[in-house]
């Protein structure tokens, strides 16, 4: 009798497990069955915001459910990233972020409210783009070497505007490598920085190429250099910082999609496939050409290894420059 009773228990347990498995499979098969929220840890009008809106549009078109962008700016991307890290891992809350909150912050902050790797599932890298060195129309220097020469001749008297962590590190790297002293003027967002750069209240800046290109094309600011080992396709006549012998250590911006940790791998795979397919479409390619993006196509595992390498790179940069944000 005990044997029969035990057998019934085992079969009952297997039935529960099978039922749970089938329910889980059905839920995954139905994904998505409600709207998706795409969180941006920066303000509206930023380069990340523009790309997130394209990602949301692609998800909505290809998955058949609305996808809305929610801007949660503040604290160098910490607020938005933390929100997603603490969201349900069901594929309905995603993060579109950059190397700042998802690589640099791990070293820039002694105490971070989230772990860029342990708290997220990497979904897809959307694109990469070099940063740009800008000069106000009122500035004296018109080339990267002239900026360095001006700084040497006037220690501590010229300024660089900064609205993100990458630009903070760039300025410190510039100061250290060229043995110069410049003032760093901090801004909460790129719009405020651009306003002051256009008016001449700040002389120079190192910024994301995305929001900068509008002002460059309108001839409101001067493009001095791009931060890469090669010239950018959107500005073939503008030298790369490497041409001046400056090693910017690969300070390019990448834009990527993350999901909360423990999001089902099937959902992550579906999101990756959907986003990569949209990236290769005509609409995204047209946008990329217009705003200087280099589109990518990677798997979640490839992205995971890339992010790991970026976190190591940023630790080296932070150790080298001594920049800390807390």
mmCIF file of C-alpha atoms in Angstrom:
data_model
loop_
_atom_site.group_PDB
_atom_site.id
_atom_site.type_symbol
_atom_site.label_atom_id
_atom_site.label_comp_id
_atom_site.label_asym_id
_atom_site.label_seq_id
_atom_site.Cartn_x
_atom_site.Cartn_y
_atom_site.Cartn_z
ATOM 1 C CA UNK A 1 0.000 0.000 0.000
ATOM 2 C CA UNK A 2 2.858 2.323 0.874
ATOM 3 C CA UNK A 3 4.380 1.667 -2.557
ATOM 4 C CA UNK A 4 1.108 2.515 -4.320
ATOM 5 C CA UNK A 5 0.680 5.643 -2.189
ATOM 6 C CA UNK A 6 4.239 6.762 -2.961
ATOM 7 C CA UNK A 7 3.705 6.150 -6.650
ATOM 8 C CA UNK A 8 0.563 8.302 -6.583
ATOM 9 C CA UNK A 9 2.508 11.106 -4.877
ATOM 10 C CA UNK A 10 5.243 10.967 -7.494
ATOM 11 C CA UNK A 11 2.725 10.998 -10.352
ATOM 12 C CA UNK A 12 0.842 13.873 -8.719
ATOM 13 C CA UNK A 13 4.087 15.836 -8.351
ATOM 14 C CA UNK A 14 5.049 15.177 -11.943
ATOM 15 C CA UNK A 15 1.605 16.340 -12.990
ATOM 16 C CA UNK A 16 2.075 19.626 -11.154
ATOM 17 C CA UNK A 17 5.498 20.103 -12.704
ATOM 18 C CA UNK A 18 4.173 19.328 -16.151
ATOM 19 C CA UNK A 19 1.278 21.708 -15.658
ATOM 20 C CA UNK A 20 3.624 24.443 -14.482
ATOM 21 C CA UNK A 21 5.930 23.845 -17.441
ATOM 22 C CA UNK A 22 3.028 23.988 -19.879
ATOM 23 C CA UNK A 23 1.710 27.173 -18.269
ATOM 24 C CA UNK A 24 5.158 28.736 -18.504
ATOM 25 C CA UNK A 25 5.491 27.705 -22.141
ATOM 26 C CA UNK A 26 2.071 29.157 -22.902
ATOM 27 C CA UNK A 27 3.006 32.415 -21.238
ATOM 28 C CA UNK A 28 6.222 32.629 -23.266
ATOM 29 C CA UNK A 29 4.362 31.742 -26.450
ATOM 30 C CA UNK A 30 1.978 34.607 -25.799
ATOM 31 C CA UNK A 31 4.739 37.185 -25.201
ATOM 32 C CA UNK A 32 4.096 39.995 -25.519
ATOM 33 C CA UNK A 33 0.430 40.222 -24.643
ATOM 34 C CA UNK A 34 0.509 43.745 -23.207
ATOM 35 C CA UNK A 35 2.439 47.030 -23.670
ATOM 36 C CA UNK A 36 6.195 47.200 -23.171
ATOM 37 C CA UNK A 37 7.921 50.056 -21.337
ATOM 38 C CA UNK A 38 11.337 51.192 -22.577
ATOM 39 C CA UNK A 39 13.135 53.128 -19.846
ATOM 40 C CA UNK A 40 15.747 55.772 -20.719
ATOM 41 C CA UNK A 41 17.975 56.887 -17.803
ATOM 42 C CA UNK A 42 18.507 60.299 -19.436
ATOM 43 C CA UNK A 43 16.282 63.206 -20.379
ATOM 44 C CA UNK A 44 14.219 63.728 -23.506
ATOM 45 C CA UNK A 45 16.284 65.038 -26.399
ATOM 46 C CA UNK A 46 19.408 63.087 -25.490
ATOM 47 C CA UNK A 47 21.081 60.743 -27.976
ATOM 48 C CA UNK A 48 19.949 57.765 -25.909
ATOM 49 C CA UNK A 49 16.375 59.019 -25.935
ATOM 50 C CA UNK A 50 16.336 59.254 -29.744
ATOM 51 C CA UNK A 51 17.626 55.707 -30.120
ATOM 52 C CA UNK A 52 15.245 54.353 -27.471
ATOM 53 C CA UNK A 53 12.301 55.796 -29.407
ATOM 54 C CA UNK A 54 13.462 54.006 -32.537
ATOM 55 C CA UNK A 55 13.817 50.759 -30.564
ATOM 56 C CA UNK A 56 10.324 51.207 -29.111
ATOM 57 C CA UNK A 57 8.931 51.824 -32.573
ATOM 58 C CA UNK A 58 10.600 48.677 -33.869
ATOM 59 C CA UNK A 59 9.291 46.547 -31.004
ATOM 60 C CA UNK A 60 5.767 47.850 -31.493
ATOM 61 C CA UNK A 61 5.821 47.222 -35.241
ATOM 62 C CA UNK A 62 7.292 43.742 -35.078
ATOM 63 C CA UNK A 63 5.715 42.393 -31.879
ATOM 64 C CA UNK A 64 2.254 43.889 -32.321
ATOM 65 C CA UNK A 65 2.043 45.548 -28.891
ATOM 66 C CA UNK A 66 2.525 49.216 -27.915
ATOM 67 C CA UNK A 67 5.982 50.145 -26.642
ATOM 68 C CA UNK A 68 6.273 53.432 -24.754
ATOM 69 C CA UNK A 69 9.422 55.326 -23.741
ATOM 70 C CA UNK A 70 9.688 56.452 -20.111
ATOM 71 C CA UNK A 71 12.450 58.954 -19.285
ATOM 72 C CA UNK A 72 13.843 58.541 -15.772
ATOM 73 C CA UNK A 73 16.899 60.809 -15.729
ATOM 74 C CA UNK A 74 19.210 61.688 -12.892
ATOM 75 C CA UNK A 75 22.414 60.742 -11.068
ATOM 76 C CA UNK A 76 24.362 59.733 -14.167
ATOM 77 C CA UNK A 77 21.764 57.180 -15.235
ATOM 78 C CA UNK A 78 21.509 55.535 -11.813
ATOM 79 C CA UNK A 79 17.826 56.342 -11.266
ATOM 80 C CA UNK A 80 16.609 54.792 -14.505
ATOM 81 C CA UNK A 81 18.942 51.788 -14.360
ATOM 82 C CA UNK A 82 17.963 51.045 -10.748
ATOM 83 C CA UNK A 83 14.283 51.204 -11.670
ATOM 84 C CA UNK A 84 14.710 48.542 -14.340
ATOM 85 C CA UNK A 85 16.983 46.401 -12.154
ATOM 86 C CA UNK A 86 14.159 46.222 -9.609
ATOM 87 C CA UNK A 87 11.390 45.596 -12.153
ATOM 88 C CA UNK A 88 9.688 42.272 -12.800
ATOM 89 C CA UNK A 89 11.851 40.061 -15.049
ATOM 90 C CA UNK A 90 9.061 39.413 -17.528
ATOM 91 C CA UNK A 91 10.209 41.289 -20.625
ATOM 92 C CA UNK A 92 7.761 44.165 -20.198
ATOM 93 C CA UNK A 93 10.241 46.660 -18.728
ATOM 94 C CA UNK A 94 13.442 47.231 -20.699
ATOM 95 C CA UNK A 95 16.361 49.621 -20.382
ATOM 96 C CA UNK A 96 18.061 51.457 -23.246
ATOM 97 C CA UNK A 97 21.304 52.819 -21.868
ATOM 98 C CA UNK A 98 24.907 53.624 -22.701
ATOM 99 C CA UNK A 99 28.400 52.791 -21.529
ATOM 100 C CA UNK A 100 28.034 55.377 -18.751
ATOM 101 C CA UNK A 101 25.489 53.696 -16.473
ATOM 102 C CA UNK A 102 26.194 50.179 -17.753
ATOM 103 C CA UNK A 103 30.007 50.088 -17.644
ATOM 104 C CA UNK A 104 31.638 53.258 -16.295
ATOM 105 C CA UNK A 105 29.450 53.695 -13.212
ATOM 106 C CA UNK A 106 30.712 50.407 -11.766
ATOM 107 C CA UNK A 107 34.059 52.151 -11.145
ATOM 108 C CA UNK A 108 32.988 55.797 -10.909
ATOM 109 C CA UNK A 109 30.849 55.117 -7.826
ATOM 110 C CA UNK A 110 32.090 53.380 -4.686
ATOM 111 C CA UNK A 111 28.490 52.497 -3.816
ATOM 112 C CA UNK A 112 26.187 51.809 -6.731
ATOM 113 C CA UNK A 113 22.509 50.919 -6.295
ATOM 114 C CA UNK A 114 22.744 48.202 -8.966
ATOM 115 C CA UNK A 115 25.326 45.928 -10.570
ATOM 116 C CA UNK A 116 25.551 46.540 -14.362
ATOM 117 C CA UNK A 117 26.125 42.844 -14.994
ATOM 118 C CA UNK A 118 24.640 40.906 -12.084
ATOM 119 C CA UNK A 119 21.299 42.762 -12.139
ATOM 120 C CA UNK A 120 20.604 42.663 -15.888
ATOM 121 C CA UNK A 121 20.270 40.400 -18.883
ATOM 122 C CA UNK A 122 22.075 41.855 -21.918
ATOM 123 C CA UNK A 123 19.685 41.843 -24.890
ATOM 124 C CA UNK A 124 21.311 43.663 -27.798
ATOM 125 C CA UNK A 125 23.750 46.426 -28.711
ATOM 126 C CA UNK A 126 21.915 48.770 -31.050
ATOM 127 C CA UNK A 127 24.736 51.026 -32.231
ATOM 128 C CA UNK A 128 28.035 52.726 -31.489
ATOM 129 C CA UNK A 129 29.116 56.280 -32.185
ATOM 130 C CA UNK A 130 32.219 58.367 -31.463
ATOM 131 C CA UNK A 131 32.090 61.309 -29.114
ATOM 132 C CA UNK A 132 32.986 64.760 -30.462
ATOM 133 C CA UNK A 133 35.146 67.666 -29.321
ATOM 134 C CA UNK A 134 33.256 70.929 -29.817
ATOM 135 C CA UNK A 135 34.187 74.580 -29.670
ATOM 136 C CA UNK A 136 32.034 77.646 -29.225
ATOM 137 C CA UNK A 137 32.025 80.123 -32.088
ATOM 138 C CA UNK A 138 33.537 82.537 -29.556
ATOM 139 C CA UNK A 139 36.451 80.212 -28.728
ATOM 140 C CA UNK A 140 39.976 81.021 -29.887
ATOM 141 C CA UNK A 141 41.025 77.484 -30.806
ATOM 142 C CA UNK A 142 39.809 75.752 -33.955
ATOM 143 C CA UNK A 143 41.717 72.477 -33.700
ATOM 144 C CA UNK A 144 42.516 69.942 -31.001
ATOM 145 C CA UNK A 145 46.179 70.989 -30.890
ATOM 146 C CA UNK A 146 45.172 74.653 -30.591
ATOM 147 C CA UNK A 147 42.973 73.830 -27.575
ATOM 148 C CA UNK A 148 45.939 72.164 -25.865
ATOM 149 C CA UNK A 149 48.209 75.108 -26.736
ATOM 150 C CA UNK A 150 45.672 77.593 -25.376
ATOM 151 C CA UNK A 151 45.344 75.612 -22.155
ATOM 152 C CA UNK A 152 49.133 75.515 -21.699
ATOM 153 C CA UNK A 153 49.352 79.268 -22.241
ATOM 154 C CA UNK A 154 46.442 79.980 -19.867
ATOM 155 C CA UNK A 155 46.482 77.394 -17.040
ATOM 156 C CA UNK A 156 43.058 76.970 -15.452
ATOM 157 C CA UNK A 157 41.472 79.731 -17.533
ATOM 158 C CA UNK A 158 39.694 77.776 -20.272
ATOM 159 C CA UNK A 159 36.713 75.534 -19.619
ATOM 160 C CA UNK A 160 35.155 72.317 -20.883
ATOM 161 C CA UNK A 161 31.444 71.639 -20.541
ATOM 162 C CA UNK A 162 30.427 68.143 -19.460
ATOM 163 C CA UNK A 163 26.958 66.591 -19.274
ATOM 164 C CA UNK A 164 27.872 62.915 -18.886
ATOM 165 C CA UNK A 165 30.355 60.608 -17.223
ATOM 166 C CA UNK A 166 32.254 59.848 -20.432
ATOM 167 C CA UNK A 167 33.029 63.522 -20.980
ATOM 168 C CA UNK A 168 34.134 63.908 -17.346
ATOM 169 C CA UNK A 169 36.686 61.142 -17.806
ATOM 170 C CA UNK A 170 37.785 62.503 -21.200
ATOM 171 C CA UNK A 171 38.590 65.914 -19.742
ATOM 172 C CA UNK A 172 40.569 64.371 -16.897
ATOM 173 C CA UNK A 173 42.415 62.129 -19.349
ATOM 174 C CA UNK A 174 43.183 65.174 -21.492
ATOM 175 C CA UNK A 175 44.491 67.112 -18.492
ATOM 176 C CA UNK A 176 46.669 64.239 -17.325
ATOM 177 C CA UNK A 177 48.102 63.232 -20.698
ATOM 178 C CA UNK A 178 48.776 66.796 -21.930
ATOM 179 C CA UNK A 179 49.829 68.212 -18.551
ATOM 180 C CA UNK A 180 47.289 71.047 -18.692
ATOM 181 C CA UNK A 181 44.772 72.589 -16.315
ATOM 182 C CA UNK A 182 41.232 73.333 -17.487
ATOM 183 C CA UNK A 183 38.014 73.988 -15.616
ATOM 184 C CA UNK A 184 35.245 71.392 -15.952
ATOM 185 C CA UNK A 185 31.742 72.891 -15.988
ATOM 186 C CA UNK A 186 29.136 70.274 -15.102
ATOM 187 C CA UNK A 187 25.643 70.192 -16.630
ATOM 188 C CA UNK A 188 22.620 68.060 -15.770
ATOM 189 C CA UNK A 189 21.698 67.591 -19.422
ATOM 190 C CA UNK A 190 23.078 68.121 -22.913
ATOM 191 C CA UNK A 191 20.450 70.766 -23.793
ATOM 192 C CA UNK A 192 21.714 73.118 -21.081
ATOM 193 C CA UNK A 193 25.293 72.527 -22.154
ATOM 194 C CA UNK A 194 24.503 73.299 -25.793
ATOM 195 C CA UNK A 195 22.752 76.517 -24.818
ATOM 196 C CA UNK A 196 25.865 77.726 -23.013
ATOM 197 C CA UNK A 197 28.235 76.508 -25.718
ATOM 198 C CA UNK A 198 26.263 78.355 -28.403
ATOM 199 C CA UNK A 199 26.206 81.552 -26.337
ATOM 200 C CA UNK A 200 29.921 81.288 -25.525
ATOM 201 C CA UNK A 201 29.470 80.954 -21.765
ATOM 202 C CA UNK A 202 31.465 77.730 -22.048
ATOM 203 C CA UNK A 203 34.282 77.476 -24.606
ATOM 204 C CA UNK A 204 34.684 73.766 -25.309
ATOM 205 C CA UNK A 205 32.874 70.487 -24.763
ATOM 206 C CA UNK A 206 33.232 66.752 -25.269
ATOM 207 C CA UNK A 207 29.827 65.348 -26.111
ATOM 208 C CA UNK A 208 27.741 62.628 -27.668
ATOM 209 C CA UNK A 209 27.716 63.173 -31.430
ATOM 210 C CA UNK A 210 23.941 62.656 -31.656
ATOM 211 C CA UNK A 211 22.568 65.832 -30.081
ATOM 212 C CA UNK A 212 25.683 67.720 -31.213
ATOM 213 C CA UNK A 213 25.172 67.144 -34.937
ATOM 214 C CA UNK A 214 22.064 69.335 -35.077
ATOM 215 C CA UNK A 215 24.033 72.309 -33.769
ATOM 216 C CA UNK A 216 27.051 71.501 -35.959
ATOM 217 C CA UNK A 217 24.934 71.343 -39.118
ATOM 218 C CA UNK A 218 23.249 74.623 -38.174
ATOM 219 C CA UNK A 219 26.749 76.147 -37.805
ATOM 220 C CA UNK A 220 26.082 77.168 -34.194
ATOM 221 C CA UNK A 221 29.168 75.341 -32.833
ATOM 222 C CA UNK A 222 32.434 74.131 -34.359
ATOM 223 C CA UNK A 223 33.334 70.464 -34.680
ATOM 224 C CA UNK A 224 36.987 70.143 -33.690
ATOM 225 C CA UNK A 225 37.670 66.393 -33.524
ATOM 226 C CA UNK A 226 36.062 62.957 -33.091
ATOM 227 C CA UNK A 227 37.110 60.488 -30.407
ATOM 228 C CA UNK A 228 38.181 57.463 -32.353
ATOM 229 C CA UNK A 229 41.140 55.829 -34.030
ATOM 230 C CA UNK A 230 39.660 56.756 -37.403
ATOM 231 C CA UNK A 231 37.632 59.596 -38.875
ATOM 232 C CA UNK A 232 33.866 59.373 -38.630
ATOM 233 C CA UNK A 233 31.667 58.770 -41.637
ATOM 234 C CA UNK A 234 29.483 61.746 -40.709
ATOM 235 C CA UNK A 235 32.515 64.083 -40.653
ATOM 236 C CA UNK A 236 35.222 62.723 -42.992
ATOM 237 C CA UNK A 237 37.087 66.054 -43.044
ATOM 238 C CA UNK A 238 37.349 66.268 -39.258
ATOM 239 C CA UNK A 239 40.465 64.705 -37.679
ATOM 240 C CA UNK A 240 40.240 61.958 -35.081
ATOM 241 C CA UNK A 241 41.904 62.693 -31.737
ATOM 242 C CA UNK A 242 44.389 59.916 -32.521
ATOM 243 C CA UNK A 243 45.768 62.025 -35.382
ATOM 244 C CA UNK A 244 47.049 64.458 -32.762
ATOM 245 C CA UNK A 245 48.777 61.665 -30.876
ATOM 246 C CA UNK A 246 46.103 61.635 -28.179
ATOM 247 C CA UNK A 247 45.019 58.219 -26.924
ATOM 248 C CA UNK A 248 41.370 58.556 -25.933
ATOM 249 C CA UNK A 249 41.316 54.870 -24.917
ATOM 250 C CA UNK A 250 38.328 54.062 -27.098
ATOM 251 C CA UNK A 251 35.911 56.566 -25.587
ATOM 252 C CA UNK A 252 33.044 55.907 -27.949
ATOM 253 C CA UNK A 253 29.406 55.721 -26.939
ATOM 254 C CA UNK A 254 27.434 52.518 -27.317
ATOM 255 C CA UNK A 255 23.673 52.218 -26.996
ATOM 256 C CA UNK A 256 22.200 48.955 -25.829
ATOM 257 C CA UNK A 257 19.074 47.199 -24.567
ATOM 258 C CA UNK A 258 18.920 45.386 -21.226
ATOM 259 C CA UNK A 259 16.253 43.419 -19.361
ATOM 260 C CA UNK A 260 16.073 42.733 -15.607
ATOM 261 C CA UNK A 261 18.049 39.723 -14.365
ATOM 262 C CA UNK A 262 16.223 36.379 -14.670
ATOM 263 C CA UNK A 263 14.098 37.478 -17.599
ATOM 264 C CA UNK A 264 13.344 34.148 -19.356
ATOM 265 C CA UNK A 265 16.027 33.325 -21.944
ATOM 266 C CA UNK A 266 13.315 32.706 -24.548
ATOM 267 C CA UNK A 267 12.060 36.264 -24.082
ATOM 268 C CA UNK A 268 15.602 37.674 -24.241
ATOM 269 C CA UNK A 269 16.224 35.704 -27.444
ATOM 270 C CA UNK A 270 12.972 36.953 -28.985
ATOM 271 C CA UNK A 271 13.796 40.560 -28.104
ATOM 272 C CA UNK A 272 17.311 40.201 -29.501
ATOM 273 C CA UNK A 273 16.026 38.743 -32.757
ATOM 274 C CA UNK A 274 13.340 41.432 -33.072
ATOM 275 C CA UNK A 275 15.678 44.346 -32.352
ATOM 276 C CA UNK A 276 18.437 43.059 -34.641
ATOM 277 C CA UNK A 277 15.926 42.598 -37.472
ATOM 278 C CA UNK A 278 14.664 46.168 -37.031
ATOM 279 C CA UNK A 279 18.206 47.563 -36.862
ATOM 280 C CA UNK A 280 18.935 46.119 -40.300
ATOM 281 C CA UNK A 281 15.786 47.639 -41.786
ATOM 282 C CA UNK A 282 15.693 50.693 -44.071
ATOM 283 C CA UNK A 283 14.231 53.101 -41.499
ATOM 284 C CA UNK A 284 16.962 52.485 -38.930
ATOM 285 C CA UNK A 285 19.687 52.550 -41.571
ATOM 286 C CA UNK A 286 18.440 55.922 -42.796
ATOM 287 C CA UNK A 287 18.489 57.318 -39.259
ATOM 288 C CA UNK A 288 21.964 55.893 -38.659
ATOM 289 C CA UNK A 289 23.345 57.596 -41.743
ATOM 290 C CA UNK A 290 21.816 60.912 -40.735
ATOM 291 C CA UNK A 291 23.134 60.917 -37.157
ATOM 292 C CA UNK A 292 26.430 59.074 -37.561
ATOM 293 C CA UNK A 293 25.603 55.729 -35.963
ATOM 294 C CA UNK A 294 27.414 52.470 -36.606
ATOM 295 C CA UNK A 295 24.721 49.803 -36.349
ATOM 296 C CA UNK A 296 25.567 46.450 -34.797
ATOM 297 C CA UNK A 297 24.207 42.897 -34.812
ATOM 298 C CA UNK A 298 25.230 40.782 -31.819
ATOM 299 C CA UNK A 299 23.823 37.907 -29.786
ATOM 300 C CA UNK A 300 23.138 38.223 -26.039
ATOM 301 C CA UNK A 301 26.223 36.100 -25.264
ATOM 302 C CA UNK A 302 28.437 38.279 -27.477
ATOM 303 C CA UNK A 303 27.001 41.359 -25.809
ATOM 304 C CA UNK A 304 27.723 39.893 -22.367
ATOM 305 C CA UNK A 305 31.408 39.467 -23.200
ATOM 306 C CA UNK A 306 31.580 42.950 -24.721
ATOM 307 C CA UNK A 307 30.066 44.533 -21.619
ATOM 308 C CA UNK A 308 32.506 42.634 -19.397
ATOM 309 C CA UNK A 309 35.449 44.006 -21.407
ATOM 310 C CA UNK A 310 34.007 47.534 -21.263
ATOM 311 C CA UNK A 311 33.694 47.396 -17.469
ATOM 312 C CA UNK A 312 37.361 46.368 -17.244
ATOM 313 C CA UNK A 313 38.354 49.176 -19.626
ATOM 314 C CA UNK A 314 36.465 51.749 -17.592
ATOM 315 C CA UNK A 315 38.042 50.563 -14.352
ATOM 316 C CA UNK A 316 41.442 51.211 -15.914
ATOM 317 C CA UNK A 317 40.361 54.680 -17.068
ATOM 318 C CA UNK A 318 38.925 55.606 -13.669
ATOM 319 C CA UNK A 319 42.050 54.349 -11.887
ATOM 320 C CA UNK A 320 44.188 56.356 -14.325
ATOM 321 C CA UNK A 321 42.285 59.629 -14.021
ATOM 322 C CA UNK A 322 41.154 59.352 -10.402
ATOM 323 C CA UNK A 323 37.611 60.456 -11.226
ATOM 324 C CA UNK A 324 35.037 59.493 -8.573
ATOM 325 C CA UNK A 325 31.430 60.664 -8.455
ATOM 326 C CA UNK A 326 30.550 59.851 -4.844
#
